[in-house]
mmCIF file of C-alpha atoms in Angstrom:
data_model
loop_
_atom_site.group_PDB
_atom_site.id
_atom_site.type_symbol
_atom_site.label_atom_id
_atom_site.label_comp_id
_atom_site.label_asym_id
_atom_site.label_seq_id
_atom_site.Cartn_x
_atom_site.Cartn_y
_atom_site.Cartn_z
ATOM 1 C CA MET T 1 0.134 -0.284 -0.022
ATOM 2 C CA GLY T 2 1.346 3.606 -0.618
ATOM 3 C CA LEU T 3 2.004 6.389 1.267
ATOM 4 C CA PRO T 4 -0.148 9.489 1.703
ATOM 5 C CA SER T 5 1.094 12.301 0.368
ATOM 6 C CA GLU T 6 1.940 13.796 3.759
ATOM 7 C CA LEU T 7 3.892 10.662 4.587
ATOM 8 C CA SER T 8 5.822 10.861 1.501
ATOM 9 C CA GLY T 9 9.468 10.416 1.729
ATOM 10 C CA PHE T 10 9.423 8.769 5.068
ATOM 11 C CA ARG T 11 9.171 5.129 5.317
ATOM 12 C CA TRP T 12 6.582 2.911 7.099
ATOM 13 C CA ARG T 13 7.423 1.707 10.120
ATOM 14 C CA SER T 14 5.574 -0.615 12.073
ATOM 15 C CA GLU T 15 6.146 -4.241 14.074
ATOM 16 C CA SER T 16 2.706 -5.093 14.298
ATOM 17 C CA HIS T 17 2.305 -4.680 10.743
ATOM 18 C CA ALA T 18 0.056 -2.470 10.337
ATOM 19 C CA THR T 19 -1.153 -0.764 7.781
ATOM 20 C CA PRO T 20 -0.136 3.265 6.941
ATOM 21 C CA PRO T 21 -3.743 5.077 7.103
ATOM 22 C CA CYS T 22 -5.130 6.414 4.134
ATOM 23 C CA ARG T 23 -5.116 9.800 5.660
ATOM 24 C CA VAL T 24 -3.053 12.088 7.198
ATOM 25 C CA VAL T 25 -3.457 15.301 8.948
ATOM 26 C CA THR T 26 -0.548 17.076 10.809
ATOM 27 C CA ALA T 27 -1.496 17.246 14.210
ATOM 28 C CA ASP T 28 0.162 19.695 17.107
ATOM 29 C CA ASP T 29 0.405 21.462 20.191
ATOM 30 C CA ARG T 30 -3.218 22.799 19.758
ATOM 31 C CA THR T 31 -4.947 19.659 18.514
ATOM 32 C CA LYS T 32 -7.440 19.118 21.214
ATOM 33 C CA ALA T 33 -8.097 15.233 22.358
ATOM 34 C CA ASP T 34 -11.419 15.243 21.043
ATOM 35 C CA ASP T 35 -10.998 16.000 17.804
ATOM 36 C CA ALA T 36 -7.739 13.572 17.884
ATOM 37 C CA TYR T 37 -9.357 10.707 19.132
ATOM 38 C CA ARG T 38 -12.319 11.324 16.977
ATOM 39 C CA MET T 39 -10.192 11.245 14.125
ATOM 40 C CA ALA T 40 -8.528 8.605 15.430
ATOM 41 C CA CYS T 41 -11.274 6.416 15.601
ATOM 42 C CA GLU T 42 -11.950 7.261 11.687
ATOM 43 C CA GLY T 43 -8.716 5.951 10.787
ATOM 44 C CA THR T 44 -7.290 9.062 9.799
ATOM 45 C CA GLY T 45 -3.035 9.215 11.201
ATOM 46 C CA LEU T 46 -2.159 12.140 13.306
ATOM 47 C CA LEU T 47 1.610 13.411 12.325
ATOM 48 C CA TRP T 48 2.812 14.971 14.912
ATOM 49 C CA ARG T 49 4.625 18.247 14.921
ATOM 50 C CA GLY T 50 4.241 19.222 18.413
ATOM 51 C CA ASP T 51 6.013 19.658 21.510
ATOM 52 C CA PHE T 52 6.918 15.282 21.910
ATOM 53 C CA GLN T 53 5.741 15.530 25.596
ATOM 54 C CA ASN T 54 3.027 16.962 24.865
ATOM 55 C CA ALA T 55 2.102 14.085 22.366
ATOM 56 C CA ARG T 56 2.449 11.697 25.034
ATOM 57 C CA GLN T 57 -0.442 13.402 27.211
ATOM 58 C CA LEU T 58 -2.666 13.526 24.198
ATOM 59 C CA LEU T 59 -2.344 9.738 23.707
ATOM 60 C CA ASN T 60 -2.913 9.592 27.457
ATOM 61 C CA ALA T 61 -5.639 11.398 26.523
ATOM 62 C CA MET T 62 -6.615 9.663 23.816
ATOM 63 C CA ARG T 63 -6.198 5.970 25.799
ATOM 64 C CA ARG T 64 -8.704 7.708 28.472
ATOM 65 C CA ARG T 65 -11.683 7.938 25.685
ATOM 66 C CA ALA T 66 -10.487 4.619 24.497
ATOM 67 C CA ASP T 67 -11.673 2.652 28.034
ATOM 68 C CA ARG T 68 -14.213 5.477 28.634
ATOM 69 C CA PRO T 69 -17.354 2.276 30.479
ATOM 70 C CA PRO T 70 -19.866 1.666 27.831
ATOM 71 C CA LYS T 71 -22.490 4.217 27.965
ATOM 72 C CA ARG T 72 -25.959 2.765 30.456
ATOM 73 C CA ALA T 73 -27.995 1.752 27.196
ATOM 74 C CA GLN T 74 -25.188 -0.367 26.318
ATOM 75 C CA ARG T 75 -25.165 -1.581 29.711
ATOM 76 C CA ARG T 76 -28.620 -2.290 29.407
ATOM 77 C CA ARG T 77 -28.521 -4.211 26.275
ATOM 78 C CA ALA T 78 -25.749 -6.359 27.533
ATOM 79 C CA LYS T 79 -27.118 -7.091 30.969
ATOM 80 C CA SER T 80 -30.515 -7.820 29.079
ATOM 81 C CA SER T 81 -28.372 -10.893 26.196
ATOM 82 C CA GLY T 82 -26.753 -12.250 29.200
ATOM 83 C CA ASP T 83 -22.954 -13.126 29.199
ATOM 84 C CA PRO T 84 -21.856 -14.445 25.970
ATOM 85 C CA PRO T 85 -19.858 -18.254 26.560
ATOM 86 C CA PRO T 86 -16.200 -17.789 27.693
ATOM 87 C CA ALA T 87 -14.857 -18.315 24.096
ATOM 88 C CA GLN T 88 -17.287 -15.460 22.896
ATOM 89 C CA GLN T 89 -16.296 -13.275 25.633
ATOM 90 C CA PHE T 90 -12.357 -13.795 24.466
ATOM 91 C CA HIS T 91 -12.955 -13.589 21.050
ATOM 92 C CA LEU T 92 -14.904 -9.880 21.842
ATOM 93 C CA HIS T 93 -12.167 -9.089 23.815
ATOM 94 C CA ARG T 94 -9.425 -9.373 21.087
ATOM 95 C CA LEU T 95 -11.789 -7.437 18.795
ATOM 96 C CA ALA T 96 -11.705 -4.831 21.078
ATOM 97 C CA GLN T 97 -8.559 -5.306 22.360
ATOM 98 C CA GLY T 98 -7.495 -4.965 17.759
ATOM 99 C CA GLN T 99 -9.692 -1.646 17.857
ATOM 100 C CA ARG T 100 -8.284 -0.013 20.320
ATOM 101 C CA ALA T 101 -4.734 -0.814 19.294
ATOM 102 C CA ARG T 102 -5.183 0.303 15.134
ATOM 103 C CA THR T 103 -7.645 3.728 16.901
ATOM 104 C CA LEU T 104 -3.641 4.487 19.642
ATOM 105 C CA GLY T 105 -1.764 4.078 16.754
ATOM 106 C CA MET T 106 -3.062 6.927 14.601
ATOM 107 C CA LEU T 107 -0.949 9.214 16.795
ATOM 108 C CA LEU T 108 2.351 9.268 14.550
ATOM 109 C CA ILE T 109 6.123 10.264 14.780
ATOM 110 C CA PRO T 110 8.752 11.237 12.270
ATOM 111 C CA VAL T 111 12.173 10.119 12.783
ATOM 112 C CA GLU T 112 14.859 11.161 11.256
ATOM 113 C CA PRO T 113 17.741 8.901 10.040
ATOM 114 C CA GLY T 114 19.896 7.525 13.038
ATOM 115 C CA HIS T 115 16.321 6.984 15.315
ATOM 116 C CA VAL T 116 16.663 11.160 15.620
ATOM 117 C CA ILE T 117 13.535 12.634 16.811
ATOM 118 C CA PRO T 118 13.274 16.157 14.933
ATOM 119 C CA LEU T 119 10.883 17.736 17.791
ATOM 120 C CA ARG T 120 10.853 19.825 20.790
ATOM 121 C CA ARG T 121 11.506 17.658 24.511
ATOM 122 C CA ALA T 122 12.440 14.713 22.427
ATOM 123 C CA PRO T 123 14.156 12.009 24.285
ATOM 124 C CA ASP T 124 17.329 10.394 22.881
ATOM 125 C CA VAL T 125 16.268 6.622 21.705
ATOM 126 C CA ARG T 126 18.642 5.912 19.303
ATOM 127 C CA GLN T 127 19.807 2.905 21.693
ATOM 128 C CA ALA T 128 16.721 1.888 21.895
ATOM 129 C CA CYS T 129 15.466 1.542 18.708
ATOM 130 C CA VAL T 130 18.703 0.189 16.858
ATOM 131 C CA GLU T 131 18.329 -2.722 19.317
ATOM 132 C CA ALA T 132 14.438 -3.020 18.302
ATOM 133 C CA TYR T 133 15.176 -2.202 14.498
ATOM 134 C CA GLY T 134 18.541 -2.188 13.507
ATOM 135 C CA GLU T 135 20.163 0.499 11.612
ATOM 136 C CA ALA T 136 18.091 2.999 9.894
ATOM 137 C CA ASP T 137 19.824 5.409 6.949
ATOM 138 C CA GLU T 138 16.382 6.967 5.656
ATOM 139 C CA PRO T 139 13.808 8.801 7.793
ATOM 140 C CA TYR T 140 10.552 6.882 8.762
ATOM 141 C CA VAL T 141 6.914 7.550 10.431
ATOM 142 C CA VAL T 142 6.569 5.114 13.560
ATOM 143 C CA SER T 143 3.017 5.658 15.942
ATOM 144 C CA LEU T 144 4.084 6.939 19.217
ATOM 145 C CA ARG T 145 2.120 3.678 21.069
ATOM 146 C CA GLU T 146 4.325 1.752 19.530
ATOM 147 C CA LEU T 147 7.999 4.022 19.818
ATOM 148 C CA LEU T 148 7.285 4.082 23.831
ATOM 149 C CA GLY T 149 6.980 -0.093 23.804
ATOM 150 C CA VAL T 150 10.507 0.331 22.134
ATOM 151 C CA ILE T 151 11.482 2.573 24.983
ATOM 152 C CA GLY T 152 9.828 0.500 27.185
ATOM 153 C CA ALA T 153 11.463 -2.484 26.547
ATOM 154 C CA HIS T 154 15.326 -0.963 26.084
ATOM 155 C CA GLU T 155 14.587 0.174 29.837
ATOM 156 C CA TRP T 156 13.831 -3.120 31.059
ATOM 157 C CA ARG T 157 16.362 -4.588 28.697
ATOM 158 C CA VAL T 158 19.205 -2.562 30.751
ATOM 159 C CA LYS T 159 17.060 -3.266 34.389
ATOM 160 C CA GLY T 160 16.956 -6.911 33.771
ATOM 161 C CA VAL T 161 14.491 -9.013 35.891
ATOM 162 C CA GLU T 162 15.342 -10.643 38.923
ATOM 163 C CA ILE T 163 15.119 -14.332 38.822
ATOM 164 C CA PRO T 164 15.600 -16.199 42.505
ATOM 165 C CA ALA T 165 15.648 -20.015 41.052
ATOM 166 C CA LEU T 166 18.937 -18.072 39.648
ATOM 167 C CA GLY T 167 20.470 -16.600 43.084
ATOM 168 C CA GLY T 168 18.729 -13.575 42.274
ATOM 169 C CA GLU T 169 20.835 -13.304 38.755
ATOM 170 C CA ARG T 170 18.990 -10.775 36.235
ATOM 171 C CA ILE T 171 17.669 -11.829 33.143
ATOM 172 C CA HIS T 172 17.379 -9.118 30.473
ATOM 173 C CA PRO T 173 15.265 -10.205 27.980
ATOM 174 C CA HIS T 174 15.325 -8.096 24.378
ATOM 175 C CA TYR T 175 12.339 -6.367 22.211
ATOM 176 C CA GLY T 176 10.387 -9.207 21.066
ATOM 177 C CA VAL T 177 11.207 -11.492 23.523
ATOM 178 C CA PHE T 178 8.776 -12.896 26.105
ATOM 179 C CA SER T 179 10.325 -11.698 29.528
ATOM 180 C CA PRO T 180 10.039 -13.822 32.598
ATOM 181 C CA VAL T 181 7.843 -11.611 34.292
ATOM 182 C CA ARG T 182 5.645 -14.173 35.154
ATOM 183 C CA GLY T 183 7.770 -16.053 37.287
ATOM 184 C CA GLU T 184 5.678 -19.131 38.173
ATOM 185 C CA TYR T 185 6.725 -21.263 34.851
ATOM 186 C CA VAL T 186 10.456 -20.317 35.784
ATOM 187 C CA ASP T 187 10.047 -22.042 39.440
ATOM 188 C CA LEU T 188 8.180 -24.751 38.437
ATOM 189 C CA VAL T 189 11.092 -25.867 36.259
ATOM 190 C CA ALA T 190 13.714 -24.594 39.533
ATOM 191 C CA GLN T 191 11.539 -27.405 41.578
ATOM 192 C CA ALA T 192 10.667 -30.305 39.168
ATOM 193 C CA PRO T 193 12.766 -33.100 40.088
ATOM 194 C CA LEU T 194 15.800 -33.915 37.911
ATOM 195 C CA PRO T 195 15.702 -37.144 36.084
ATOM 196 C CA VAL T 196 18.191 -39.540 37.704
ATOM 197 C CA VAL T 197 20.589 -39.089 34.900
ATOM 198 C CA ALA T 198 20.667 -35.342 33.757
ATOM 199 C CA ALA T 199 23.913 -35.437 30.895
ATOM 200 C CA LEU T 200 21.873 -34.045 28.077
ATOM 201 C CA ALA T 201 18.757 -31.487 28.175
ATOM 202 C CA TYR T 202 16.739 -29.705 25.123
ATOM 203 C CA ASP T 203 15.167 -26.494 25.736
ATOM 204 C CA ILE T 204 12.485 -26.132 23.493
ATOM 205 C CA GLY T 205 11.894 -22.263 22.236
ATOM 206 C CA THR T 206 14.021 -20.503 24.580
ATOM 207 C CA GLY T 207 13.411 -17.049 24.381
ATOM 208 C CA THR T 208 15.580 -15.218 26.784
ATOM 209 C CA GLY T 209 17.498 -18.548 27.580
ATOM 210 C CA VAL T 210 16.254 -18.626 31.320
ATOM 211 C CA LEU T 211 15.278 -22.166 31.775
ATOM 212 C CA SER T 212 18.314 -23.258 29.652
ATOM 213 C CA ALA T 213 20.057 -21.194 32.426
ATOM 214 C CA VAL T 214 18.223 -23.396 35.421
ATOM 215 C CA LEU T 215 18.526 -26.327 34.316
ATOM 216 C CA ALA T 216 22.685 -25.470 33.545
ATOM 217 C CA LYS T 217 22.683 -23.912 37.402
ATOM 218 C CA ARG T 218 20.560 -26.836 39.006
ATOM 219 C CA GLY T 219 23.371 -29.176 37.587
ATOM 220 C CA VAL T 220 22.845 -29.797 34.120
ATOM 221 C CA GLU T 221 25.711 -30.815 32.038
ATOM 222 C CA ARG T 222 24.688 -29.705 28.834
ATOM 223 C CA VAL T 223 21.584 -28.300 27.626
ATOM 224 C CA VAL T 224 20.797 -27.696 24.122
ATOM 225 C CA ALA T 225 18.511 -24.629 23.586
ATOM 226 C CA THR T 226 16.450 -24.090 20.277
ATOM 227 C CA ASP T 227 14.473 -21.097 18.632
ATOM 228 C CA HIS T 228 13.774 -19.791 15.432
ATOM 229 C CA ASP T 229 13.821 -15.933 16.225
ATOM 230 C CA PRO T 230 16.372 -13.878 15.377
ATOM 231 C CA ARG T 231 15.927 -12.010 18.276
ATOM 232 C CA ALA T 232 15.320 -14.264 20.906
ATOM 233 C CA LEU T 233 18.715 -16.167 19.748
ATOM 234 C CA ALA T 234 21.047 -12.867 20.305
ATOM 235 C CA CYS T 235 18.801 -12.644 23.772
ATOM 236 C CA ALA T 236 19.705 -15.473 24.940
ATOM 237 C CA ARG T 237 23.038 -16.400 24.049
ATOM 238 C CA GLU T 238 23.503 -12.662 25.694
ATOM 239 C CA ASN T 239 22.277 -13.761 28.791
ATOM 240 C CA LEU T 240 24.051 -16.749 29.014
ATOM 241 C CA SER T 241 27.274 -15.405 28.518
ATOM 242 C CA ARG T 242 26.202 -12.460 31.464
ATOM 243 C CA LEU T 243 25.975 -15.307 33.296
ATOM 244 C CA GLY T 244 29.073 -17.447 32.926
ATOM 245 C CA LEU T 245 26.521 -20.495 31.009
ATOM 246 C CA SER T 246 28.037 -20.212 26.722
ATOM 247 C CA ASP T 247 30.237 -23.022 27.770
ATOM 248 C CA ARG T 248 27.269 -25.522 29.193
ATOM 249 C CA VAL T 249 24.279 -24.103 27.247
ATOM 250 C CA GLN T 250 24.433 -24.252 23.582
ATOM 251 C CA VAL T 251 21.959 -21.903 22.045
ATOM 252 C CA VAL T 252 21.121 -23.032 18.122
ATOM 253 C CA GLU T 253 18.688 -22.149 15.281
ATOM 254 C CA ALA T 254 15.981 -23.812 14.646
ATOM 255 C CA ASP T 255 12.255 -24.220 14.168
ATOM 256 C CA LEU T 256 12.082 -26.863 17.282
ATOM 257 C CA TRP T 257 14.051 -29.982 17.237
ATOM 258 C CA PRO T 258 17.669 -29.361 17.781
ATOM 259 C CA PRO T 259 19.112 -30.289 13.956
ATOM 260 C CA PRO T 260 20.833 -33.439 13.438
ATOM 261 C CA PRO T 261 22.780 -35.034 14.530
ATOM 262 C CA ASP T 262 20.312 -35.053 17.824
ATOM 263 C CA PRO T 263 20.617 -37.314 20.387
ATOM 264 C CA PRO T 264 18.580 -38.622 22.812
ATOM 265 C CA ALA T 265 17.996 -36.219 25.982
ATOM 266 C CA SER T 266 17.550 -37.035 29.499
ATOM 267 C CA LEU T 267 15.540 -33.981 29.785
ATOM 268 C CA VAL T 268 13.217 -32.216 27.205
ATOM 269 C CA VAL T 269 11.735 -28.894 28.406
ATOM 270 C CA CYS T 270 9.306 -26.812 26.484
ATOM 271 C CA ASN T 271 7.521 -24.021 27.549
ATOM 272 C CA PRO T 272 4.974 -22.915 24.203
ATOM 273 C CA PRO T 273 2.900 -20.146 23.681
ATOM 274 C CA TRP T 274 -0.699 -21.170 26.016
ATOM 275 C CA ILE T 275 -3.213 -19.858 23.654
ATOM 276 C CA PRO T 276 -4.623 -21.945 20.645
ATOM 277 C CA ALA T 277 -5.440 -18.939 18.774
ATOM 278 C CA ARG T 278 -4.050 -16.787 15.349
ATOM 279 C CA PRO T 279 -1.929 -14.041 16.693
ATOM 280 C CA SER T 280 -2.227 -10.521 15.611
ATOM 281 C CA SER T 281 1.064 -9.129 15.318
ATOM 282 C CA PRO T 282 4.941 -10.477 15.393
ATOM 283 C CA LEU T 283 5.265 -9.689 18.803
ATOM 284 C CA GLU T 284 2.571 -11.444 19.935
ATOM 285 C CA HIS T 285 3.743 -15.110 18.627
ATOM 286 C CA SER T 286 5.070 -16.072 22.419
ATOM 287 C CA VAL T 287 1.081 -16.451 23.452
ATOM 288 C CA TYR T 288 -0.402 -17.588 20.810
ATOM 289 C CA ASP T 289 -0.225 -20.280 19.307
ATOM 290 C CA PRO T 290 -2.674 -20.645 15.961
ATOM 291 C CA ASP T 291 -3.850 -24.713 16.223
ATOM 292 C CA GLY T 292 -1.923 -25.598 19.120
ATOM 293 C CA ARG T 293 0.604 -26.473 15.759
ATOM 294 C CA MET T 294 3.785 -26.013 18.477
ATOM 295 C CA LEU T 295 1.994 -28.000 20.932
ATOM 296 C CA ARG T 296 1.203 -30.501 18.926
ATOM 297 C CA ALA T 297 4.461 -31.041 17.294
ATOM 298 C CA PHE T 298 6.357 -31.005 20.472
ATOM 299 C CA LEU T 299 4.535 -33.596 21.831
ATOM 300 C CA ASP T 300 4.568 -35.678 18.667
ATOM 301 C CA GLY T 301 8.164 -35.317 18.274
ATOM 302 C CA LEU T 302 9.561 -35.767 22.015
ATOM 303 C CA PRO T 303 9.080 -39.586 22.395
ATOM 304 C CA ARG T 304 11.812 -40.649 19.542
ATOM 305 C CA HIS T 305 13.511 -37.141 21.030
ATOM 306 C CA LEU T 306 14.275 -38.709 24.726
ATOM 307 C CA ALA T 307 17.143 -41.306 26.323
ATOM 308 C CA PRO T 308 15.568 -44.802 28.110
ATOM 309 C CA ASP T 309 14.162 -43.103 31.393
ATOM 310 C CA GLY T 310 13.956 -39.782 30.355
ATOM 311 C CA GLU T 311 11.385 -37.354 30.826
ATOM 312 C CA GLY T 312 9.541 -33.864 28.652
ATOM 313 C CA TRP T 313 8.880 -30.983 30.339
ATOM 314 C CA LEU T 314 5.807 -29.731 29.077
ATOM 315 C CA ILE T 315 4.779 -25.913 31.136
ATOM 316 C CA LEU T 316 1.451 -24.668 29.879
ATOM 317 C CA SER T 317 -1.025 -22.666 31.407
ATOM 318 C CA ASP T 318 -4.481 -24.070 31.730
ATOM 319 C CA LEU T 319 -6.274 -20.002 30.778
ATOM 320 C CA ALA T 320 -7.477 -22.314 27.244
ATOM 321 C CA GLU T 321 -9.662 -24.662 28.817
ATOM 322 C CA HIS T 322 -11.237 -21.810 31.018
ATOM 323 C CA LEU T 323 -11.546 -19.302 27.754
ATOM 324 C CA GLY T 324 -13.735 -22.654 26.056
ATOM 325 C CA LEU T 325 -10.397 -22.694 23.793
ATOM 326 C CA ARG T 326 -9.513 -26.672 24.881
ATOM 327 C CA THR T 327 -10.549 -28.688 26.788
ATOM 328 C CA ARG T 328 -8.378 -30.790 29.361
ATOM 329 C CA SER T 329 -9.702 -34.061 28.016
ATOM 330 C CA ASP T 330 -8.164 -32.511 24.281
ATOM 331 C CA LEU T 331 -4.960 -32.036 25.922
ATOM 332 C CA LEU T 332 -4.767 -35.789 27.183
ATOM 333 C CA ALA T 333 -5.671 -37.262 24.056
ATOM 334 C CA ARG T 334 -2.868 -35.200 22.762
ATOM 335 C CA PHE T 335 -0.444 -36.905 25.060
ATOM 336 C CA GLU T 336 -1.928 -40.093 24.272
ATOM 337 C CA ALA T 337 -2.068 -40.044 20.813
ATOM 338 C CA ALA T 338 1.213 -38.686 20.607
ATOM 339 C CA GLY T 339 2.514 -42.137 22.532
ATOM 340 C CA LEU T 340 3.091 -40.346 25.740
ATOM 341 C CA LYS T 341 1.465 -40.748 29.599
ATOM 342 C CA VAL T 342 1.812 -38.621 32.493
ATOM 343 C CA ALA T 343 4.198 -39.736 35.236
ATOM 344 C CA GLY T 344 3.469 -36.617 38.188
ATOM 345 C CA ARG T 345 2.738 -33.258 37.275
ATOM 346 C CA LEU T 346 3.546 -29.339 39.438
ATOM 347 C CA ASP T 347 1.307 -26.262 39.805
ATOM 348 C CA ALA T 348 1.620 -22.889 40.598
ATOM 349 C CA LYS T 349 -1.108 -20.416 40.463
ATOM 350 C CA PRO T 350 -0.080 -16.962 38.855
ATOM 351 C CA ARG T 351 1.285 -13.686 40.470
ATOM 352 C CA HIS T 352 0.650 -11.414 38.258
ATOM 353 C CA PRO T 353 -2.232 -7.969 38.680
ATOM 354 C CA ARG T 354 -4.176 -9.164 35.485
ATOM 355 C CA ALA T 355 -5.822 -12.260 37.996
ATOM 356 C CA SER T 356 -7.104 -10.021 40.761
ATOM 357 C CA ASP T 357 -8.287 -7.158 38.260
ATOM 358 C CA THR T 358 -11.827 -7.237 37.962
ATOM 359 C CA SER T 359 -12.120 -4.908 35.711
ATOM 360 C CA ASP T 360 -10.692 -7.086 33.285
ATOM 361 C CA ARG T 361 -13.269 -9.441 30.568
ATOM 362 C CA LEU T 362 -11.352 -11.946 31.289
ATOM 363 C CA HIS T 363 -11.034 -11.896 34.639
ATOM 364 C CA ALA T 364 -12.884 -15.044 35.806
ATOM 365 C CA ALA T 365 -10.729 -16.919 33.186
ATOM 366 C CA ARG T 366 -7.312 -15.194 34.684
ATOM 367 C CA ALA T 367 -8.445 -15.411 38.256
ATOM 368 C CA ALA T 368 -9.243 -19.621 37.924
ATOM 369 C CA GLU T 369 -5.772 -19.975 35.772
ATOM 370 C CA VAL T 370 -3.133 -22.240 36.707
ATOM 371 C CA THR T 371 0.791 -23.250 35.097
ATOM 372 C CA SER T 372 1.045 -26.536 35.217
ATOM 373 C CA LEU T 373 5.065 -28.500 34.461
ATOM 374 C CA TRP T 374 3.551 -31.547 32.775
ATOM 375 C CA ARG T 375 6.019 -34.990 33.591
ATOM 376 C CA LEU T 376 5.734 -36.867 30.008
ATOM 377 C CA ILE T 377 7.603 -39.937 29.424
ATOM 378 C CA PRO T 378 7.312 -42.637 26.649
ATOM 379 C CA SER T 379 3.431 -45.123 26.746
ATOM 380 C CA THR T 380 5.923 -48.056 26.652
ATOM 381 C CA SER T 381 8.121 -46.796 29.754
#
């Protein structure tokens, strides 16, 4: 799609693969929030030419308007029709979140070559943008909403996430790589009993490398960590190097399983995306797994990658079950179809803020969520 004339000379940048608006107008410090929000809802982009900090305030004002509770008449209609089934609530929530993201993404920021923002009181975002986008030798426009996410990701990368299972060491997530802020899945891997022989482990879909680090710290002699995302591969290598574990953990590029030669492992660990739905952007692939493809591929390949007396650890939230997107019997049937049986299970309740946010449309499902580590072995064992 071509860019409107107002964006002539700019490259359109969007990590969510959003298409550029068909119409763009110039906005500045005189632009009223009501006008900006109305135009954004209509699909009009607002190219900001005023003070950067005022643009942030305008985005906050637009966000408040987007998050207003429905009017009384709408609430009455919703109440009279009753609560839809959980799966329908989930899809309605996704639609609403997608529309909200598109609307708030209409406030656009110009960026010059070298990731320099030519606006008053603009922060120095060069390092943050290089980490997220790479070098830039041409001007581009990006939504302020995405740019703030890039800045926030850089701050998390610098600060890191403290991991109790690593003795308080920190993991530094890169932009676009799932951050281990939901620590229950890490704690499960730190607590589960290791197989008697722990010579080789595979960490499938390693992300930041945090689970590989935990396994190595627990005494696994050698870990092979796989991922197909270049950002995740770079992130894992950096974290493992910082922790002094590069000699025991090998990070390899692979869609799922290590490339040949891939000897059977005494332990195979996987923390796949837990919701069987289509991601709306590349950044959502760590949460959404269309039709459960990664889960199914992991289970189907697990028996032939396990050494005798080896175990596969599947770390999976049951949120999809509470949303009506998958049943427990479906999951158990997948184990059986793959030639696997359950040797044990460890459970953990979520500690993230959304589990207690009663204003969340999906609160009931989130409050009931449990993350489990399933210890799987071949059915013939």
